[in-house]
Coordinates of C-alpha atoms in Angstrom, one line a residue:
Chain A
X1 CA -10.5 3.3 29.1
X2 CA -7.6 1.7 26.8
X3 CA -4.9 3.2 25.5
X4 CA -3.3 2.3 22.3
X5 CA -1.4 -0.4 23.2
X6 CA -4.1 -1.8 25.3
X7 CA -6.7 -1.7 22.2
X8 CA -4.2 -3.4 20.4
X9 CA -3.5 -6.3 22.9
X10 CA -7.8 -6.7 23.3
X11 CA -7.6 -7.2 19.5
X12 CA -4.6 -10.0 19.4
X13 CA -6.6 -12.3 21.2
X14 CA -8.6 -12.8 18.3
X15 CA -5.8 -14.1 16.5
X16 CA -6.0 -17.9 15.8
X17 CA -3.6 -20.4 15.1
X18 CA -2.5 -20.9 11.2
X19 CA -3.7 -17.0 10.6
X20 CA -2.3 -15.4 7.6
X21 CA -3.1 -11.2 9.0
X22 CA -2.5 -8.0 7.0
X23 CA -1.7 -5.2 9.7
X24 CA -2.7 -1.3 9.0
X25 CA -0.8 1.6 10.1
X26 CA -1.2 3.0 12.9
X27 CA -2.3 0.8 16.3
X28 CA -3.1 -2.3 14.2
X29 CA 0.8 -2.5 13.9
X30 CA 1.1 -2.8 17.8
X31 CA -0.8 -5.9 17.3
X32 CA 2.2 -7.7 16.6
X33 CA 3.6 -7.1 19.9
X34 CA 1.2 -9.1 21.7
X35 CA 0.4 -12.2 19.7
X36 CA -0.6 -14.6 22.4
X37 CA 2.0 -17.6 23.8
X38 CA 1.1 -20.9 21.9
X39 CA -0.6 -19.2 18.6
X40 CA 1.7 -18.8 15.5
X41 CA 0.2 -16.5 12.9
X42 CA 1.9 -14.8 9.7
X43 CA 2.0 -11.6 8.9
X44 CA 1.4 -10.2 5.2
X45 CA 2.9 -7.0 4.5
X46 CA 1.1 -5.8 0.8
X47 CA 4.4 -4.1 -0.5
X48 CA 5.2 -7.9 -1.2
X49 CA 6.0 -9.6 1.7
X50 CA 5.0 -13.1 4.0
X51 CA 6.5 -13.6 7.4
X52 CA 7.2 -10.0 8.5
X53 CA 9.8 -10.0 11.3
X54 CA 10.3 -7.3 14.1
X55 CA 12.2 -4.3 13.5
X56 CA 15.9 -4.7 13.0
X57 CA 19.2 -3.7 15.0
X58 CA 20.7 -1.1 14.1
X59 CA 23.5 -3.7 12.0
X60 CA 20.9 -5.4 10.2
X61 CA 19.2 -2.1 8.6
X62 CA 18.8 -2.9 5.2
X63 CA 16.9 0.1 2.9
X64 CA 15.6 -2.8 0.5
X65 CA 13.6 -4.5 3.5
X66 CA 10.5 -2.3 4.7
X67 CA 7.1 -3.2 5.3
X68 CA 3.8 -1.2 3.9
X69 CA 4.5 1.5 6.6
X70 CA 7.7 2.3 5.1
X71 CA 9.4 0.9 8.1
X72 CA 13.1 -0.7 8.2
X73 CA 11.4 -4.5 9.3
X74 CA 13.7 -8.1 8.8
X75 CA 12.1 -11.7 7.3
X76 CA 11.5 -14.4 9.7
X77 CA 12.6 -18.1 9.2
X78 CA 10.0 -19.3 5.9
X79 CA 9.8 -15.2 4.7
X80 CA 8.6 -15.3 1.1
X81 CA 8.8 -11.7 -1.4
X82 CA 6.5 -11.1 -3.9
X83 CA 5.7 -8.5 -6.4
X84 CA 2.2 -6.1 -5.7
X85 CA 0.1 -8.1 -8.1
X86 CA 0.5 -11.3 -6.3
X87 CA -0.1 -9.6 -2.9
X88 CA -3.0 -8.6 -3.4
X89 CA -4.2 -11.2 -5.7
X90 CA -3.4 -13.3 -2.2
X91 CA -5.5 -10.8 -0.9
X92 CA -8.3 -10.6 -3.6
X93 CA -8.6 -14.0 -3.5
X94 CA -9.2 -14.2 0.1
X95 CA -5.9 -16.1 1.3
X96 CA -5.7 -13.5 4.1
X97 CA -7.7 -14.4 7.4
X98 CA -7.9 -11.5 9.2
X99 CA -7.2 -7.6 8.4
X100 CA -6.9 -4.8 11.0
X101 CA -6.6 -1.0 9.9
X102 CA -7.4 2.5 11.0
X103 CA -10.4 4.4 10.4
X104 CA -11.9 7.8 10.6
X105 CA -15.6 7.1 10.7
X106 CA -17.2 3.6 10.6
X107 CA -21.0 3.1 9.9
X108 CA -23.5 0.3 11.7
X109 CA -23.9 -1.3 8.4
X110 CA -19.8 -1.9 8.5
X111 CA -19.2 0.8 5.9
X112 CA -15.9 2.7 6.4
X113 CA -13.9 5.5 5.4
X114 CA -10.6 6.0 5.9
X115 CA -8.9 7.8 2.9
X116 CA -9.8 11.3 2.6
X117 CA -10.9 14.4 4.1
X118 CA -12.4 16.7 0.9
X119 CA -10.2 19.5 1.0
X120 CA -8.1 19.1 3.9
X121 CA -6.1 15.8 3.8
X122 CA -5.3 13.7 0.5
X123 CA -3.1 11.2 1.1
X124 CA -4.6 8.3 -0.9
X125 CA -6.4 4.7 0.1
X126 CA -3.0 3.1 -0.7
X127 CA -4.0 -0.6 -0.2
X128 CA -7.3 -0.2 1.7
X129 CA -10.0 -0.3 -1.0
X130 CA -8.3 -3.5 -2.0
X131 CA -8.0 -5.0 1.3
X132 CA -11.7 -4.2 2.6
X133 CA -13.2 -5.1 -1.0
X134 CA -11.6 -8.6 -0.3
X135 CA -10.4 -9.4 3.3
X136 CA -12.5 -12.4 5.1
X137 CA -12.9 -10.5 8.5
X138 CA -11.8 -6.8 8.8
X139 CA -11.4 -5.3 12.3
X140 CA -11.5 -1.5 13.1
X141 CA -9.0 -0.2 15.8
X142 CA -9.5 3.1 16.7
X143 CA -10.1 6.6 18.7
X144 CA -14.1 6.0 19.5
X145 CA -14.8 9.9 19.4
X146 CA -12.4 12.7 17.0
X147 CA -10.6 15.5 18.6
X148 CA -13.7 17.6 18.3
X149 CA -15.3 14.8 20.5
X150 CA -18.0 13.6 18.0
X151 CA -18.9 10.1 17.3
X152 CA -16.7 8.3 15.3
X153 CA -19.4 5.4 15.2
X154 CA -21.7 6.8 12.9
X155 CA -25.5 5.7 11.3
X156 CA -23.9 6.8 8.1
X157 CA -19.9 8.1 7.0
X158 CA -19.6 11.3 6.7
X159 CA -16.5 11.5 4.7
X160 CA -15.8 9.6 1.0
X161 CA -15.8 5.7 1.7
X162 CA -13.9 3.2 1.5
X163 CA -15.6 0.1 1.4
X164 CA -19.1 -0.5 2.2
X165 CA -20.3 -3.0 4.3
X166 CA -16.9 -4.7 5.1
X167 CA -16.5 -4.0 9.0
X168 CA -17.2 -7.2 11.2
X169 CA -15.6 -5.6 14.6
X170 CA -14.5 -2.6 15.7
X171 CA -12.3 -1.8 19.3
X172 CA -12.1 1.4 20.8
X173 CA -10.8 3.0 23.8
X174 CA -14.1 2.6 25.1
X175 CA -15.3 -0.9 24.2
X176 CA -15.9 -4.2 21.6
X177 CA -18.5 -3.8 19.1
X178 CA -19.7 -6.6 16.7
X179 CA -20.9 -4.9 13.4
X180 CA -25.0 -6.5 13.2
X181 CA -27.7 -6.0 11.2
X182 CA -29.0 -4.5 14.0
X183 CA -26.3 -2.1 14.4
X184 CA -23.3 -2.1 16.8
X185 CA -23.7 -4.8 19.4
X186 CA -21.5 -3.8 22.9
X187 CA -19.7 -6.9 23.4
X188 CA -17.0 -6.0 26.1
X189 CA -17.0 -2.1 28.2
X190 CA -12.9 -1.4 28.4
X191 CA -12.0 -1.3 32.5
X192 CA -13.6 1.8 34.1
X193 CA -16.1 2.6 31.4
X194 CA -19.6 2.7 31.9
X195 CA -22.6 1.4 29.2
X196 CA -24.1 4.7 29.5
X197 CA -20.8 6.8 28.6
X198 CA -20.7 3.9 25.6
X199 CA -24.0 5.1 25.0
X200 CA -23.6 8.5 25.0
X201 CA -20.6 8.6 22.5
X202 CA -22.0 6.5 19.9
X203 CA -24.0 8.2 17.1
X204 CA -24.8 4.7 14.8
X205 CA -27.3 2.3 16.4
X206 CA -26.1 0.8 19.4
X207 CA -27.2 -2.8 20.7
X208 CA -27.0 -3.7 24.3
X209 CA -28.3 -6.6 25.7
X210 CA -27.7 -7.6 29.2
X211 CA -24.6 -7.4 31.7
X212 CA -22.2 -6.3 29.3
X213 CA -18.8 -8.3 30.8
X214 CA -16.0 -5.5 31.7
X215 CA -12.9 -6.5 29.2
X216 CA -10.3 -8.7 30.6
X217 CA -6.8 -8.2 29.3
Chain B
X1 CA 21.0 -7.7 -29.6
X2 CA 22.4 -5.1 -27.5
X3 CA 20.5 -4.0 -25.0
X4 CA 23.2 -2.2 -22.8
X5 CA 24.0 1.6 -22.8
X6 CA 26.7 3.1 -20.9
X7 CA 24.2 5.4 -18.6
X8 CA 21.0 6.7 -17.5
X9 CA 21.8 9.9 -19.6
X10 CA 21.5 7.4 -22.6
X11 CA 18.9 5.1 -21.6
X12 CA 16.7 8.3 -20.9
X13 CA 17.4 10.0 -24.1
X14 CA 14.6 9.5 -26.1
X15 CA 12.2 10.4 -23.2
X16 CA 10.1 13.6 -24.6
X17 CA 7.8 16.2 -23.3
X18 CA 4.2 14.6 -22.9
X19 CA 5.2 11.0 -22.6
X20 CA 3.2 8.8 -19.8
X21 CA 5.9 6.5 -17.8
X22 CA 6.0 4.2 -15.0
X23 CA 8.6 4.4 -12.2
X24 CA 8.8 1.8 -10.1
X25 CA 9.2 1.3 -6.3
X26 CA 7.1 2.0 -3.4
X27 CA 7.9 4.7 -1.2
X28 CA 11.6 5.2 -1.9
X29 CA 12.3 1.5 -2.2
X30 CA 13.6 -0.2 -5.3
X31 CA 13.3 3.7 -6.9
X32 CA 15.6 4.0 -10.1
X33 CA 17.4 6.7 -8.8
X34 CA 19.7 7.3 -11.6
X35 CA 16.8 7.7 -14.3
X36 CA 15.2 9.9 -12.0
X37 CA 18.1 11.9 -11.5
X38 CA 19.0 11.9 -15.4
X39 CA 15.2 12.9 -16.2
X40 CA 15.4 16.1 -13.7
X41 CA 18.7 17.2 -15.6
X42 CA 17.2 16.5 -19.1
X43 CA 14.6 18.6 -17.7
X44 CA 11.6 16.8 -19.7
X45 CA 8.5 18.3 -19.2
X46 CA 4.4 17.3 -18.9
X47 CA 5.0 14.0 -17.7
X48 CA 2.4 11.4 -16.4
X49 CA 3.8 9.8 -14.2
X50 CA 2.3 6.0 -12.8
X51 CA 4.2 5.2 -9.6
X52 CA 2.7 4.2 -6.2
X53 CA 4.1 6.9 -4.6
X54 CA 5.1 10.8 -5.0
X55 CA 8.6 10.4 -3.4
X56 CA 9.4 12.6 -0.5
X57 CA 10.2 16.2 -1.0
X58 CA 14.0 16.2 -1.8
X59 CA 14.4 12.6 -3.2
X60 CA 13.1 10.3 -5.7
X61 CA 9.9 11.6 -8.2
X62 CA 10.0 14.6 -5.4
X63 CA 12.7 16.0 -7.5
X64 CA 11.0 15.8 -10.5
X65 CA 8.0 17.8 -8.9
X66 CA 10.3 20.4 -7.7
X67 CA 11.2 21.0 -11.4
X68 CA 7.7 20.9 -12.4
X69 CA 8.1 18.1 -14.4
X70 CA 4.9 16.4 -13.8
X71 CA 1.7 17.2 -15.5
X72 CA -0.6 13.8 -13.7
X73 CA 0.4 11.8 -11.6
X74 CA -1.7 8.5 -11.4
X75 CA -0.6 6.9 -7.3
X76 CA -1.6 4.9 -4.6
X77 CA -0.7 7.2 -2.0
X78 CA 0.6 10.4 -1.7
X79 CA 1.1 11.4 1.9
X80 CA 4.8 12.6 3.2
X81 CA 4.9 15.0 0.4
X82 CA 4.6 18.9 1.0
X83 CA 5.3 20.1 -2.6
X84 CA 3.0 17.6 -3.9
X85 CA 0.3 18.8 -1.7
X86 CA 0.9 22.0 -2.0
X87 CA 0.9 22.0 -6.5
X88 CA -2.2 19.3 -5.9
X89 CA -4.2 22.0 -3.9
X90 CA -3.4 24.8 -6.0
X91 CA -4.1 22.9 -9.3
X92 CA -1.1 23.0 -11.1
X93 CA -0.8 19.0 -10.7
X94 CA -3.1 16.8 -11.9
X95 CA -3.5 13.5 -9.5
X96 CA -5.4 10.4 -10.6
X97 CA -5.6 8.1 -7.2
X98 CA -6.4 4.9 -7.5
X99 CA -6.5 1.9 -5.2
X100 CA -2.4 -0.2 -4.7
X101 CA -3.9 -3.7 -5.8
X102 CA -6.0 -1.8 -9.2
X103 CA -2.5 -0.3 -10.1
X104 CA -0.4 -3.3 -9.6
X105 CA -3.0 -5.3 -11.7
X106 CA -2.9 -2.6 -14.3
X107 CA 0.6 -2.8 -15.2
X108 CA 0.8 -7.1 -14.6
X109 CA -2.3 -6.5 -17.5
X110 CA -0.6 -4.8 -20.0
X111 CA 2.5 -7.2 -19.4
X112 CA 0.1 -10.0 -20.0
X113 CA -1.4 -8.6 -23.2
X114 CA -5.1 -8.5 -21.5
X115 CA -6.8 -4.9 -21.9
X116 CA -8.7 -5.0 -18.5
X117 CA -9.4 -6.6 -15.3
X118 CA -12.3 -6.8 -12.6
X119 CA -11.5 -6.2 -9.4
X120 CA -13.9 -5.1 -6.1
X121 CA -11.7 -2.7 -5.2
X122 CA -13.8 0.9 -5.0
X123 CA -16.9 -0.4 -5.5
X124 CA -19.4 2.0 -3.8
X125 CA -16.0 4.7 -3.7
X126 CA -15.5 7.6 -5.4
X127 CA -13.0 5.8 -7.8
X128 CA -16.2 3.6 -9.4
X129 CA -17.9 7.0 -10.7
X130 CA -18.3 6.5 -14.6
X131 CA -16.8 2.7 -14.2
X132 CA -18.6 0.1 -15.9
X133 CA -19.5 -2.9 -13.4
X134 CA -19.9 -6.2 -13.3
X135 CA -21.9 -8.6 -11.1
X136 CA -20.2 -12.6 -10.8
X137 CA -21.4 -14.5 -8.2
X138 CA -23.4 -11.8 -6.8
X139 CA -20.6 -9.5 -5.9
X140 CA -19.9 -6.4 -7.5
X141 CA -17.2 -5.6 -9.8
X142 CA -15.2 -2.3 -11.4
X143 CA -13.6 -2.7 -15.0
X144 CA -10.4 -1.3 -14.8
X145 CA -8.4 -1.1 -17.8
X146 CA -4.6 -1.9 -18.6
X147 CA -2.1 0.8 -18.8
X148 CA -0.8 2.7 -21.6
X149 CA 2.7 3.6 -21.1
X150 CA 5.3 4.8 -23.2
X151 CA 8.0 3.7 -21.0
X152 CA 8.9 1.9 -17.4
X153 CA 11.8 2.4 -15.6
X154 CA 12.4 0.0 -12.9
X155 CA 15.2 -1.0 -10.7
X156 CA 16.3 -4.3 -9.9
X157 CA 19.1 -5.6 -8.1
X158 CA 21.4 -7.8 -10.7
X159 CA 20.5 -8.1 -14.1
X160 CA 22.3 -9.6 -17.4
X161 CA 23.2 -8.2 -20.8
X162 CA 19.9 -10.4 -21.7
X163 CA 17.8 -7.8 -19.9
X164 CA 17.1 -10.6 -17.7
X165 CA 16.3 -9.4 -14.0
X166 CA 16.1 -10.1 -10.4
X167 CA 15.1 -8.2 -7.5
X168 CA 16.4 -7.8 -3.5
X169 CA 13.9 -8.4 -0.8
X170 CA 10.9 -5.9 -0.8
X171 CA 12.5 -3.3 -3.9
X172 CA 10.5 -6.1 -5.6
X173 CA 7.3 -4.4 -4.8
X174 CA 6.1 -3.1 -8.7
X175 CA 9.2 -3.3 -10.8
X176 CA 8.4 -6.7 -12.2
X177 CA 5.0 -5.4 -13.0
X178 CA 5.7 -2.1 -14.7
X179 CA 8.7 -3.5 -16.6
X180 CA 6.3 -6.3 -18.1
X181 CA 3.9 -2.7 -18.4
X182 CA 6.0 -0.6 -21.0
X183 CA 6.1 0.0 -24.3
X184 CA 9.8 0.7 -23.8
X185 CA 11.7 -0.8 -20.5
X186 CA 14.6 1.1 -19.2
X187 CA 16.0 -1.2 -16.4
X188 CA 18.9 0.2 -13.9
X189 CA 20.8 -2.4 -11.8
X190 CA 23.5 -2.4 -9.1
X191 CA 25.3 -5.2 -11.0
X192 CA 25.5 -5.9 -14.5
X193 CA 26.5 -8.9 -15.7
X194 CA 27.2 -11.3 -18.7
X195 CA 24.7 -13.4 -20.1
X196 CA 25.0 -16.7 -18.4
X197 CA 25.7 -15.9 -15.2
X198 CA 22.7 -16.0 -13.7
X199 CA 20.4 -19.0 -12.3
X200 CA 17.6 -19.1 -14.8
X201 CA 15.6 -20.9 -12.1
X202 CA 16.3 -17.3 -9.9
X203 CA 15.0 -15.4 -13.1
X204 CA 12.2 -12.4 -11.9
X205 CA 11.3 -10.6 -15.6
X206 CA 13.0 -12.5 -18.6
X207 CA 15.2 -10.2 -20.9
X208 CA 12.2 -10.1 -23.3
X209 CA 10.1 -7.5 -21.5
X210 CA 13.7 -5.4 -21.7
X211 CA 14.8 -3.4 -23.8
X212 CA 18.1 -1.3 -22.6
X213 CA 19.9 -2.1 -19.4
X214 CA 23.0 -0.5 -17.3
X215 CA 24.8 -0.7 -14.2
X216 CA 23.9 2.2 -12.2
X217 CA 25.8 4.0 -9.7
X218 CA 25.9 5.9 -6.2
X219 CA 22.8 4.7 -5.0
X220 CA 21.7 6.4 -1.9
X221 CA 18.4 4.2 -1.0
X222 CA 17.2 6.7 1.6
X223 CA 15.2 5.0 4.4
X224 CA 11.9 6.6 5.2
X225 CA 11.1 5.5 8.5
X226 CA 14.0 3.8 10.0
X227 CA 13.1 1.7 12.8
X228 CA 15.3 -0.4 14.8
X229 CA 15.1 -3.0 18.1
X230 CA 17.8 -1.9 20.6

């Protein structure tokens, strides 16, 4: 079984070369700390930045430089600002390769919700509907079951959505999925986890075919 | 012309009961702290606010909702707000959310004199019920309209007696947008200077989208998550 930081490193390696990559809150922002040796990618941060640079020291704080977590963050040699229309008109117009975000349920037809819990949590979709409506490749990281220990990869979302049909990829604690027509197709089990546990904690339809390979991080 | 006033107090005079404003920033960043601060002691009342965020409780448009100041508030995202929460679930606030990339495009929109965009954003959502669509190139569309505002107040970081204005790093984020956005601009900077003195090249919003301008003071610009590499 992964934990976060492991999910996070499984999902760097899909990073390629020249990649322009919006990060979510949450364990998609752990991505960043393990982009692979050899592969330079750029990160877009939608409050209106290109070339998002690790955290600062504690000298080089500066309140006007955060990313979309709200973050104190620094630029990185060929940074550029922007204002919010132009990020996500970058975005809308399918400039950014590869997103990554949270979720709380995802469907086997790649429909996700992530926004809202009807009467409990409103917090807002902030720059999610935009990103999922528009993004080339969107991949899910997250907790495969909730604290209750149900399913979190459903036949259909339970809770309102937030795109439909968007999810290409989803990584869990417990394994790689490719979003099919067919459903979720097991890819990779994480280290210690068994086909049948994969099995029995996934609601939506589940494709295995063969040896599934046991991840390699 | 004479766009400059001598303080917030002035620039925020004419501000009255009922009137629909954007504030720009996101989170607390590139806030216009001293129009906030002069609209909680003017005390003006059933506001609709357009901003990407709430604030947090004790800062930015958080003060205003302590003061119950805000009839609607039309966001992005709301989250590290308990008083917001708290008047949203019992009904006494009125909240209108709406995906970051359909807002930012609503106030560019009515800066550019165009009543609506498309966008793909919420299609199949909750925020496409009772939106007309669109279908180009097989994919679907919303129609989202341009904003109505009666005033933006943004912040930027120099600006001239021109109105002419230029923004720091990531306070960028909406102030171009929502000053371009309102009927009225009321523009706050952390240095005022003469016409002339700055690089036109290095211009963000040209004077013409502003309308009164001052040098603002005491700026706090609270951090919300201050992280750091040791």
């Amino acid at each position: 079984m992964l934990d976060k930081n492991q999910i996070a490193k499984r999902i760097a390696r899909e990073l390629k070369d020249g990649y322009y990559v919006n990060l979510g809150i949450g364990i998609p922002t752990l991505v960043a700390n393990y982009i692979p040796e050899g592969i330079a990618v750029t990160l877009q941060s939608e409050n209106g930045l290109l070339g998002m640079g690790p955290f600062p020291t504690e000298d080089k704080v500066d309140p006007d430089l955060i990313n979309a977590g709200k973050q104190t963050i620094t630029t990185l040699p060929g940074s550029a600002f922007f204002d919010s229309a132009l990020s996500f008109g970058m975005i809308r117009a399918g400039k950014v390769d590869l997103t990554v975000l949270g979720a709380m349920e995802v469907a086997d037809n790649g429909d996700i919700a992530n926004w809202k819990i009807p009467g409990k949590m409103v917090k807002g979709m902030g720059g999610a509907m935009d990103l999922v409506a528009s993004a080339k490749n969107i991949i899910v990281a997250m907790q495969h079951v909730n604290k209750a220990g149900e399913s979190k990869l459903l036949k259909k979302c339970s809770l309102p959505i937030t795109g439909l049909g968007v999810v290409k990829k989803v990584v869990t604690e417990l394994g790689v999925f490719d979003v099919t027509p067919d459903g979720f197709k097991l890819l990779e089990r994480a280290p210690g986890v068994t086909v049948e546990e994969i099995i029995a904690k996934t609601e939506g339809r589940l494709v295995v075919e063969g040896e599934i390979p046991e991840m390699i991080l | 012309m004479n766009k400059v006033v001598n303080n917030a107090e002035t620039a925020i005079q004419d501000i009255h009961d009922g009137a629909t404003i954007m504030l720009g920033g996101f989170g607390l960043c590139g806030i216009p702290e001293n129009c906030i601060a002069a609209l909680v002691k003017k005390g003006t009342k059933n506001l609709t606010c357009i901003s990407n965020n709430a604030g947090v409780d004790d800062f930015g448009i958080g003060l205003m909702l302590q003061q119950h100041q805000v009839k609607k508030m039309i966001s992005s995202y709301v989250g590290e707000n308990a008083e917001f929460e708290r008047q949203l679930l019992s009904g006494e606030l009125e909240v209108e959310l709406i995906p970051q990339g359909t807002l930012a495009t609503r106030c560019m929109a009515a800066g550019y004199g165009m009543p609506a965009i498309f966008t793909p954003a919420g299609v199949g959502t909750e925020v496409a019920d009772g939106k007309e669509t669109r279908v180009f190139n097989g994919k679907t569309y919303l129609l989202e309209y341009a904003f109505d505002a009666d005033f933006a107040i943004v912040k930027a970081w120099k600006g001239d007696t021109h109105g002419n204005l230029i923004y720091k790093s990531t306070a960028r984020n909406f102030n171009p947008l929502m000053a371009m956005g309102g009927k009225i601009t009321i523009a706050e900077v952390e240095e005022l200077v003469p016409a002339g003195e700055l690089d036109p090249n290095a211009i963000h919003t040209p004077g013409i989208y502003v309308h009164r301008i001052f040098q603002g003071s005491n700026y706090e610009k609270r951090i919300e998550q201050k992280t750091i590499t040791k």
